[in-house]
Amino acid sequence: MALKNRSADLVIVANRLPVDRVEESDGTKSWRPSPGGLVTALEPVMRANDGAWIGWPGGTETGMKPFTANGLSLVPESLSAEEIEEHYEGFSNGTLWPLYHDLVAKPEFHREWWESYVRVNQRFADRAAKIASEGATVWVQDYQMQLVPQMLREARPDLRIGFYLHIPFPPGELFQQLPWRREILQGLLGADLIGFQLPGAAQNFVRLVRQRVGHKTHRDLVYLPDGRTVKAAAFPISIDTAGFEELAASDPVEQRAKEIREALGNPDKIFLGIDRLDYTKGIYARLRAFSELVRDEHLKVGEAVFVQVATPSRERVEQYRILRDDIDRLVGRINGDLGEIGRPVISYLHSSYPREEMAALYRAADVMVVTPFRDGMNLVAKEYVACRLEEDGALVLSEFAGAADELRQAWLVNPYDINGMKSALREASDAEPKELNRRMRAMRKTVKERNVTRWADGFLAELAATRPEHGKTVRPVGSSGDE
């Protein structure tokens, strides 16, 4: 399908397209919808608004034409091997990712990575400028695209531009390490509305704009010299709650959950972790905490088992290869020291699974353990809650996950505190059914009310709300003395 220039009333700009290329058994290639709530949330909005989605299809194939998949208009923007290395693996995931996650790993600052980031952002912005209709809405997604709003604003001042950051936004003390801090802030200020997971992140951003760029601000508003007002606010993302409930209630998922318990030897308690294999997720620390409970006989082999699913992630990046090796060794050591024949302490799966299998794991698990060192939201926690149809099960959740702000009835832990985590795991495992019901009922109410549709509708409604020019006298950019 060919897209005409300026044909889309709603344009999504994201690092990836919402589909994955799959090879069928007969060798033909097709597109399959990517897992994740973002596609679910935006699909109906895109259909209603003649929308188009710009993103990288993965790989290095060039010359791909716009196409339609599952009724969605998709516009592939290719990346060269060098751009994958420098823009994606480099600046996005070697510089911004660790910096925005409280320096859980050390960020690297390379000028050639930055230059590649600028080039790729410009190309995505140029493509959006071409296909957006007059006065269209453009919604830019996440940390890989932070320069796009301002680039797009310069090319198409008629557009209504929104930006949403799915990961945390760091406090000023950390953000200020970035050599290109001012350029990133100015790139984001091209948007009319900038959305964050938590209020604290929005406040960090506004404070930095005031200190580092010198614009006048008031609460969640930034007043620009050109008369525009930019709003920075929290819009906590969520999941397709009804979709997960329906899946969890289906016969195949219910049957599969029983099979999982039987395959694990029908233990009294199944603990579950499901994460992307990433150093921010705290997998190593949680497995240590669990193994110490087994070692000290607070939990017994055969009566309790920990299932850890670690989805492969960024396997070309050295830090991720090291992490995988570290966790492989830890699991081997724990099972070798504490396991019994046919009864491992940790059942470790380094693979990705379809939504149906995830739902079955959620149904099978008695205790869900979500303990990242830092996470923008963490939707796994919400997915588990949505799948607990009987209002049972326990959630052990890191204080440093965005989800902790909403799921207050979870057992909240500091993932850096191994003894505290051990106590929470024991309490969650030993809790009375009445206590589990009370907590889970409240959390289920939250995820039902605050689902992903409400998130998308809330952001787009706020973006559509017109804000008149502020008419204030503001200082010119640069008067605050940064760089």
Coordinates of C-alpha atoms in Angstrom, one line a residue:
M1 CA 0.0 0.0 0.0
A2 CA 1.4 3.4 -0.9
L3 CA 0.9 6.3 1.4
K4 CA 0.3 9.7 -0.2
N5 CA 2.2 12.6 1.2
R6 CA 0.3 14.4 4.0
S7 CA -2.3 11.7 4.3
A8 CA -2.4 10.8 8.0
D9 CA -4.3 12.7 10.6
L10 CA -2.5 10.8 13.4
V11 CA 1.1 9.8 13.1
I12 CA 2.9 7.6 15.7
V13 CA 6.7 7.9 15.6
A14 CA 8.5 5.1 17.5
N15 CA 11.8 3.3 17.3
R16 CA 10.1 0.1 16.2
L17 CA 7.1 -0.8 14.0
P18 CA 4.3 -2.6 15.9
V19 CA 4.9 -5.8 13.9
D20 CA 7.7 -8.5 13.8
R21 CA 8.8 -10.2 10.6
V22 CA 8.2 -14.0 10.9
E23 CA 9.1 -16.8 8.5
E24 CA 6.3 -19.3 7.9
S25 CA 6.9 -23.1 7.5
D26 CA 6.8 -22.8 3.7
G27 CA 9.5 -20.2 3.7
T28 CA 7.3 -17.2 3.0
K29 CA 7.6 -14.1 5.2
S30 CA 4.8 -12.3 6.9
W31 CA 4.2 -9.7 9.7
R32 CA 2.9 -10.6 13.1
P33 CA 1.7 -8.0 15.7
S34 CA 4.3 -7.3 18.3
P35 CA 3.4 -8.2 21.9
G36 CA 2.7 -5.2 24.1
G37 CA 0.1 -2.8 25.3
L38 CA 1.1 0.1 23.2
V39 CA -0.2 -1.4 20.0
T40 CA -3.4 -2.5 21.7
A41 CA -4.0 1.0 23.0
L42 CA -3.2 2.8 19.8
E43 CA -4.8 0.5 17.3
P44 CA -8.4 1.7 17.6
V45 CA -7.3 5.3 17.8
M46 CA -5.2 4.9 14.6
R47 CA -8.1 3.3 12.8
A48 CA -10.5 6.1 13.8
N49 CA -8.0 8.8 12.8
D50 CA -6.6 7.6 9.5
G51 CA -3.4 7.0 11.3
A52 CA 0.1 5.9 10.2
W53 CA 3.0 4.4 12.3
I54 CA 6.6 5.2 11.5
G55 CA 9.2 2.8 12.9
W56 CA 12.2 0.6 12.3
P57 CA 11.2 -2.9 11.1
G58 CA 14.4 -4.5 12.5
G59 CA 17.3 -5.6 10.5
T60 CA 19.2 -3.6 7.8
E61 CA 16.9 -4.1 4.8
T62 CA 16.6 -0.9 2.8
G63 CA 14.0 0.4 0.3
M64 CA 11.0 -1.0 2.0
K65 CA 7.7 0.6 1.0
P66 CA 4.9 1.6 3.3
F67 CA 2.5 -1.3 3.8
T68 CA -0.7 -2.4 5.6
A69 CA -0.7 -5.1 8.3
N70 CA -3.8 -6.0 10.3
G71 CA -5.5 -2.9 8.9
L72 CA -2.7 -0.5 10.2
S73 CA -0.8 1.8 7.9
L74 CA 2.9 1.1 8.6
V75 CA 5.8 3.2 7.3
P76 CA 9.2 1.4 7.7
E77 CA 12.3 3.6 8.3
S78 CA 15.4 1.5 7.9
L79 CA 18.6 1.7 9.9
S80 CA 22.1 0.8 8.6
A81 CA 24.3 -1.6 10.5
E82 CA 26.3 1.4 11.6
E83 CA 23.2 3.2 12.8
I84 CA 22.0 0.1 14.7
E85 CA 25.4 0.0 16.4
E86 CA 25.7 3.8 17.1
H87 CA 22.2 5.1 17.4
Y88 CA 20.4 2.1 18.9
E89 CA 22.9 0.0 20.7
G90 CA 25.2 3.0 21.3
F91 CA 23.5 6.3 22.3
S92 CA 20.0 4.9 23.0
N93 CA 21.0 1.9 25.0
G94 CA 24.7 2.5 26.0
T95 CA 24.2 6.2 27.0
L96 CA 20.6 7.1 27.7
W97 CA 19.3 3.8 29.1
P98 CA 21.8 3.5 32.0
L99 CA 21.7 7.3 32.6
Y100 CA 17.9 7.3 32.9
H101 CA 17.9 4.2 35.1
D102 CA 19.9 5.9 37.9
L103 CA 23.3 4.7 36.7
V104 CA 22.6 1.0 37.5
A105 CA 25.3 0.6 34.9
K106 CA 27.9 3.2 33.8
P107 CA 26.8 5.2 30.7
E108 CA 29.2 5.8 27.9
F109 CA 29.5 9.2 26.2
H110 CA 30.8 9.0 22.6
R111 CA 30.5 11.9 20.1
E112 CA 30.0 9.6 17.1
W113 CA 27.1 7.9 18.9
W114 CA 25.5 11.3 19.4
E115 CA 26.0 12.3 15.8
S116 CA 24.3 9.1 14.7
Y117 CA 21.4 9.7 17.1
V118 CA 20.9 13.2 15.6
R119 CA 20.9 11.8 12.0
V120 CA 18.4 9.0 12.8
N121 CA 16.0 11.4 14.7
Q122 CA 16.2 13.8 11.7
R123 CA 15.2 11.1 9.3
F124 CA 12.3 10.0 11.4
A125 CA 11.2 13.6 11.8
D126 CA 11.5 14.2 8.0
R127 CA 9.3 11.2 7.3
A128 CA 6.6 12.3 9.8
A129 CA 6.6 15.8 8.2
K130 CA 5.9 14.3 4.8
I131 CA 3.0 12.1 5.7
A132 CA 1.2 14.1 8.4
S133 CA -1.9 15.9 7.0
E134 CA -2.4 19.6 7.7
G135 CA -2.9 20.2 11.4
A136 CA -2.4 16.5 12.2
T137 CA -1.5 15.1 15.6
V138 CA 1.9 13.4 15.9
W139 CA 2.7 11.3 18.9
V140 CA 6.4 10.6 19.4
Q141 CA 7.4 7.6 21.6
D142 CA 10.3 7.1 23.9
Y143 CA 13.9 7.8 24.6
Q144 CA 15.3 6.8 21.1
M145 CA 13.3 9.8 19.6
Q146 CA 13.8 12.7 21.9
L147 CA 15.0 15.1 19.2
V148 CA 12.1 14.5 16.9
P149 CA 9.6 16.9 18.4
Q150 CA 11.7 20.0 17.8
M151 CA 12.9 18.9 14.4
L152 CA 9.3 18.3 13.5
R153 CA 8.2 21.6 14.9
E154 CA 10.7 23.4 12.7
A155 CA 9.5 21.6 9.6
R156 CA 5.7 21.7 10.4
P157 CA 4.6 24.3 12.9
D158 CA 1.0 23.5 12.1
L159 CA 1.2 20.1 13.8
R160 CA 0.0 19.2 17.3
I161 CA 3.0 17.2 18.7
G162 CA 3.0 15.0 21.8
F163 CA 5.9 13.0 23.3
Y164 CA 5.8 10.1 25.8
L165 CA 8.7 8.7 27.7
H166 CA 8.2 5.1 28.7
I167 CA 11.3 4.8 30.9
P168 CA 12.2 6.9 34.0
F169 CA 13.5 10.5 33.6
P170 CA 16.4 11.0 36.0
P171 CA 16.9 13.7 38.6
G172 CA 19.0 16.7 37.5
E173 CA 22.1 15.6 39.3
L174 CA 22.3 12.6 37.0
F175 CA 20.9 14.1 33.8
Q176 CA 23.5 16.9 33.9
Q177 CA 26.3 14.4 33.2
L178 CA 25.0 14.2 29.6
P179 CA 27.2 16.3 27.4
W180 CA 24.2 17.0 25.1
R181 CA 21.8 17.7 28.0
R182 CA 20.6 21.0 26.5
E183 CA 20.0 19.6 23.1
I184 CA 17.8 16.8 24.5
L185 CA 15.8 19.3 26.6
Q186 CA 15.3 21.5 23.6
G187 CA 14.4 18.6 21.4
L188 CA 11.6 17.6 23.8
L189 CA 10.3 21.2 24.0
G190 CA 9.2 20.9 20.4
A191 CA 6.2 19.0 21.8
D192 CA 3.0 20.6 23.1
L193 CA 2.6 17.9 25.7
I194 CA 5.4 15.7 27.2
G195 CA 4.2 12.7 29.1
F196 CA 6.0 10.8 31.9
Q197 CA 5.2 7.7 33.9
L198 CA 5.4 9.5 37.3
P199 CA 4.9 13.1 38.6
G200 CA 8.4 13.2 39.9
A201 CA 9.8 12.7 36.4
A202 CA 7.8 15.6 35.0
Q203 CA 9.0 17.8 37.9
N204 CA 12.6 16.8 37.2
F205 CA 12.1 17.8 33.5
V206 CA 10.5 21.2 34.3
R207 CA 13.2 22.0 36.9
L208 CA 16.0 21.2 34.4
V209 CA 14.4 23.3 31.7
R210 CA 14.3 26.2 34.1
Q211 CA 17.9 25.7 35.3
R212 CA 19.6 24.6 32.1
V213 CA 17.7 26.3 29.3
G214 CA 16.4 29.3 31.1
H215 CA 12.7 29.3 30.2
K216 CA 10.1 30.6 32.5
T217 CA 8.1 27.8 34.2
H218 CA 5.1 27.5 36.5
R219 CA 4.2 24.1 38.0
D220 CA 3.8 21.8 35.0
L221 CA 4.0 24.5 32.3
V222 CA 7.0 25.8 30.4
Y223 CA 6.6 29.2 28.6
L224 CA 8.6 29.5 25.5
P225 CA 9.8 32.8 23.9
D226 CA 7.8 32.0 20.7
G227 CA 4.6 32.2 22.7
R228 CA 4.0 28.5 22.9
T229 CA 3.2 26.8 26.2
V230 CA 4.5 23.2 26.8
K231 CA 2.9 21.0 29.5
A232 CA 4.9 18.2 31.2
A233 CA 2.7 15.8 33.2
A234 CA 2.4 12.2 34.4
F235 CA 0.3 9.7 32.4
P236 CA 1.1 6.3 34.0
I237 CA 0.8 3.6 31.3
S238 CA -1.1 0.5 31.8
I239 CA -2.3 -2.8 30.1
D240 CA -5.2 -4.2 28.1
T241 CA -6.8 -5.5 31.4
A242 CA -9.9 -6.9 29.7
G243 CA -7.8 -8.7 27.1
F244 CA -5.6 -10.3 29.8
E245 CA -8.7 -11.3 31.9
E246 CA -10.3 -12.9 28.9
L247 CA -7.1 -14.8 28.0
A248 CA -6.6 -16.0 31.6
A249 CA -10.2 -17.3 31.8
S250 CA -9.9 -19.3 28.5
D251 CA -9.8 -23.1 28.7
P252 CA -6.5 -23.6 27.0
V253 CA -4.7 -21.1 29.4
E254 CA -6.4 -22.7 32.4
Q255 CA -5.4 -26.2 31.3
R256 CA -1.8 -25.0 30.5
A257 CA -1.5 -23.5 34.0
K258 CA -2.4 -26.9 35.5
E259 CA 0.2 -28.6 33.2
I260 CA 2.9 -26.1 34.4
R261 CA 2.2 -26.9 38.1
E262 CA 2.3 -30.7 37.3
A263 CA 5.6 -30.3 35.3
L264 CA 7.1 -28.5 38.3
G265 CA 6.1 -31.4 40.6
N266 CA 3.0 -29.8 42.1
P267 CA 4.9 -27.7 44.7
D268 CA 3.1 -25.8 47.4
K269 CA 4.4 -22.5 46.2
I270 CA 5.5 -21.3 42.8
F271 CA 7.5 -18.1 42.7
L272 CA 7.7 -16.4 39.3
G273 CA 9.8 -13.7 37.7
I274 CA 9.3 -12.6 34.1
D275 CA 11.7 -10.0 32.8
R276 CA 13.7 -8.9 29.8
L277 CA 17.3 -9.9 30.5
D278 CA 18.5 -6.5 31.6
Y279 CA 20.8 -5.3 34.4
T280 CA 18.0 -2.9 35.6
K281 CA 15.6 -5.8 36.4
G282 CA 17.4 -7.1 39.6
I283 CA 17.2 -10.7 38.5
Y284 CA 20.5 -11.7 40.1
A285 CA 19.6 -10.2 43.5
R286 CA 16.2 -11.8 43.7
L287 CA 17.5 -15.3 42.8
R288 CA 20.2 -14.9 45.5
A289 CA 17.5 -13.9 48.1
F290 CA 15.3 -16.9 47.2
S291 CA 18.3 -19.3 47.3
E292 CA 19.2 -18.1 50.8
L293 CA 15.7 -18.9 52.0
V294 CA 16.1 -22.4 50.6
R295 CA 19.6 -22.7 52.1
D296 CA 18.4 -21.7 55.5
E297 CA 15.4 -24.0 55.2
H298 CA 12.8 -21.3 55.4
L299 CA 11.6 -22.8 52.1
K300 CA 12.1 -26.5 51.2
V301 CA 13.2 -27.9 47.9
G302 CA 10.2 -29.6 46.2
E303 CA 7.7 -27.5 48.2
A304 CA 8.8 -24.2 46.7
V305 CA 10.3 -23.5 43.3
F306 CA 11.3 -20.3 41.5
V307 CA 10.5 -20.0 37.8
Q308 CA 12.5 -17.2 36.2
V309 CA 11.8 -16.3 32.6
A310 CA 14.5 -14.1 31.1
T311 CA 13.6 -12.8 27.7
P312 CA 16.6 -12.4 25.4
S313 CA 17.6 -8.8 25.0
R314 CA 20.3 -6.8 23.2
E315 CA 22.5 -9.8 22.9
R316 CA 25.1 -8.0 20.8
V317 CA 25.9 -5.6 23.6
E318 CA 28.8 -6.7 25.8
Q319 CA 27.1 -5.8 29.2
Y320 CA 24.1 -8.0 28.3
R321 CA 26.3 -10.9 27.4
I322 CA 28.2 -10.6 30.7
L323 CA 24.9 -10.4 32.6
R324 CA 23.6 -13.6 30.9
D325 CA 26.8 -15.4 31.8
D326 CA 26.6 -14.2 35.4
I327 CA 23.0 -15.4 35.8
D328 CA 23.7 -18.7 34.0
R329 CA 26.5 -19.4 36.5
L330 CA 24.4 -18.3 39.5
V331 CA 21.5 -20.6 38.6
G332 CA 23.9 -23.5 38.0
R333 CA 25.5 -22.9 41.3
I334 CA 22.2 -22.7 43.2
N335 CA 20.8 -25.8 41.6
G336 CA 24.1 -27.7 42.0
D337 CA 24.4 -26.8 45.7
L338 CA 20.8 -26.9 46.8
G339 CA 18.7 -28.9 44.2
E340 CA 17.8 -32.5 44.3
I341 CA 17.3 -35.0 41.4
G342 CA 14.3 -33.8 39.4
R343 CA 13.8 -30.9 41.8
P344 CA 15.8 -27.8 40.8
V345 CA 15.6 -24.8 43.1
I346 CA 15.4 -22.4 40.1
S347 CA 13.7 -23.3 36.9
Y348 CA 15.4 -20.9 34.5
L349 CA 14.1 -20.2 31.0
H350 CA 16.1 -17.9 28.7
S351 CA 13.5 -17.5 26.0
S352 CA 10.5 -15.4 24.9
Y353 CA 7.0 -16.7 25.0
P354 CA 3.6 -15.8 23.5
R355 CA 1.0 -14.0 25.6
E356 CA -1.0 -17.3 26.1
E357 CA 2.0 -18.9 27.8
M358 CA 2.6 -15.8 29.9
A359 CA -1.0 -15.8 31.1
A360 CA -0.7 -19.5 32.0
L361 CA 2.4 -18.8 34.1
Y362 CA 0.6 -15.9 35.8
R363 CA -2.3 -18.2 36.6
A364 CA 0.1 -20.9 37.9
A365 CA 2.2 -18.7 40.1
D366 CA 1.5 -18.1 43.8
V367 CA 4.0 -15.3 44.3
M368 CA 5.0 -12.9 41.5
V369 CA 8.4 -11.3 42.1
V370 CA 9.0 -8.0 40.3
T371 CA 12.1 -6.4 41.8
P372 CA 13.8 -4.0 39.3
F373 CA 16.4 -1.6 40.6
R374 CA 14.6 1.1 38.5
D375 CA 11.7 0.8 36.0
G376 CA 9.5 3.3 34.3
M377 CA 6.4 1.3 35.0
N378 CA 6.8 -2.5 34.7
L379 CA 3.7 -3.9 33.1
V380 CA 4.4 -7.5 34.1
A381 CA 3.2 -6.6 37.6
K382 CA -0.1 -5.3 36.2
E383 CA -0.5 -8.3 33.9
Y384 CA -0.1 -10.7 36.9
V385 CA -2.8 -8.8 38.8
A386 CA -5.2 -8.8 35.8
C387 CA -4.8 -12.6 35.4
R388 CA -5.6 -13.4 39.1
L389 CA -9.3 -14.0 38.4
E390 CA -9.9 -15.6 41.9
E391 CA -8.4 -12.6 43.6
D392 CA -5.6 -14.7 45.1
G393 CA -1.8 -14.7 44.7
A394 CA 0.8 -12.3 46.0
L395 CA 2.8 -9.6 44.3
V396 CA 6.3 -8.7 45.7
L397 CA 7.2 -5.4 44.0
S398 CA 10.2 -3.1 44.0
E399 CA 9.6 0.4 45.4
F400 CA 11.6 1.7 42.4
A401 CA 9.1 0.4 39.7
G402 CA 6.6 3.0 38.5
A403 CA 3.9 0.4 39.2
A404 CA 4.5 0.7 43.0
D405 CA 2.8 4.1 42.9
E406 CA -0.5 2.5 41.9
L407 CA -0.2 -1.1 43.3
R408 CA 0.2 0.0 47.0
Q409 CA -1.2 -3.3 48.3
A410 CA 1.8 -5.3 47.0
W411 CA 4.6 -6.3 49.3
L412 CA 6.9 -3.4 48.5
V413 CA 10.6 -4.0 48.8
N414 CA 14.0 -2.2 48.3
P415 CA 15.7 -4.5 45.8
Y416 CA 19.1 -3.5 47.1
D417 CA 18.2 -4.9 50.5
I418 CA 18.6 -8.7 50.2
N419 CA 17.4 -9.4 53.8
G420 CA 14.4 -7.1 53.3
M421 CA 13.6 -9.0 50.1
K422 CA 13.9 -12.4 51.9
S423 CA 11.4 -11.2 54.6
A424 CA 8.9 -10.0 51.9
L425 CA 9.2 -13.3 50.0
R426 CA 8.5 -15.2 53.2
E427 CA 5.6 -13.0 54.2
A428 CA 4.0 -13.2 50.8
S429 CA 4.4 -16.9 50.7
D430 CA 3.0 -17.4 54.2
A431 CA 0.1 -14.9 54.0
E432 CA -3.4 -16.1 54.9
P433 CA -5.9 -16.4 52.0
K434 CA -8.0 -13.6 53.5
E435 CA -5.0 -11.3 53.4
L436 CA -4.2 -12.2 49.8
N437 CA -7.8 -11.6 48.8
R438 CA -7.9 -8.2 50.4
R439 CA -4.7 -7.0 48.7
M440 CA -5.4 -8.6 45.3
R441 CA -9.0 -7.3 45.2
A442 CA -7.8 -3.7 45.6
M443 CA -5.0 -4.1 43.0
R444 CA -7.4 -5.6 40.5
K445 CA -9.8 -2.7 41.0
T446 CA -6.9 -0.3 40.1
V447 CA -5.8 -2.1 36.9
K448 CA -9.4 -2.4 35.7
E449 CA -10.1 1.3 36.2
R450 CA -6.7 2.5 34.9
N451 CA -6.3 0.4 31.7
V452 CA -4.3 1.2 28.6
T453 CA -7.2 2.7 26.7
R454 CA -7.7 5.2 29.5
W455 CA -4.0 6.0 29.3
A456 CA -4.0 6.7 25.5
D457 CA -7.4 8.5 25.6
G458 CA -6.2 10.7 28.5
F459 CA -3.0 11.7 26.8
L460 CA -4.6 12.4 23.4
A461 CA -7.4 14.4 25.0
E462 CA -4.9 16.5 26.9
L463 CA -2.8 17.0 23.7
A464 CA -6.0 18.1 21.8
A465 CA -6.9 20.6 24.5
T466 CA -5.8 23.9 22.9
R467 CA -3.7 26.2 25.0
P468 CA -3.7 29.8 23.9
E469 CA -0.4 31.6 23.5
H470 CA 0.7 32.6 27.0
G471 CA 1.4 36.3 26.3
K472 CA 4.1 36.4 29.0
T473 CA 7.4 38.2 28.8
V474 CA 10.1 35.6 28.9
R475 CA 13.8 35.7 28.8
P476 CA 15.5 34.6 25.6
V477 CA 17.0 31.1 25.5
G478 CA 20.5 30.9 26.8
S479 CA 20.3 33.6 29.4
S480 CA 20.7 31.1 32.2
G481 CA 24.4 30.4 31.3
D482 CA 24.4 26.7 30.4
E483 CA 27.2 26.0 27.9

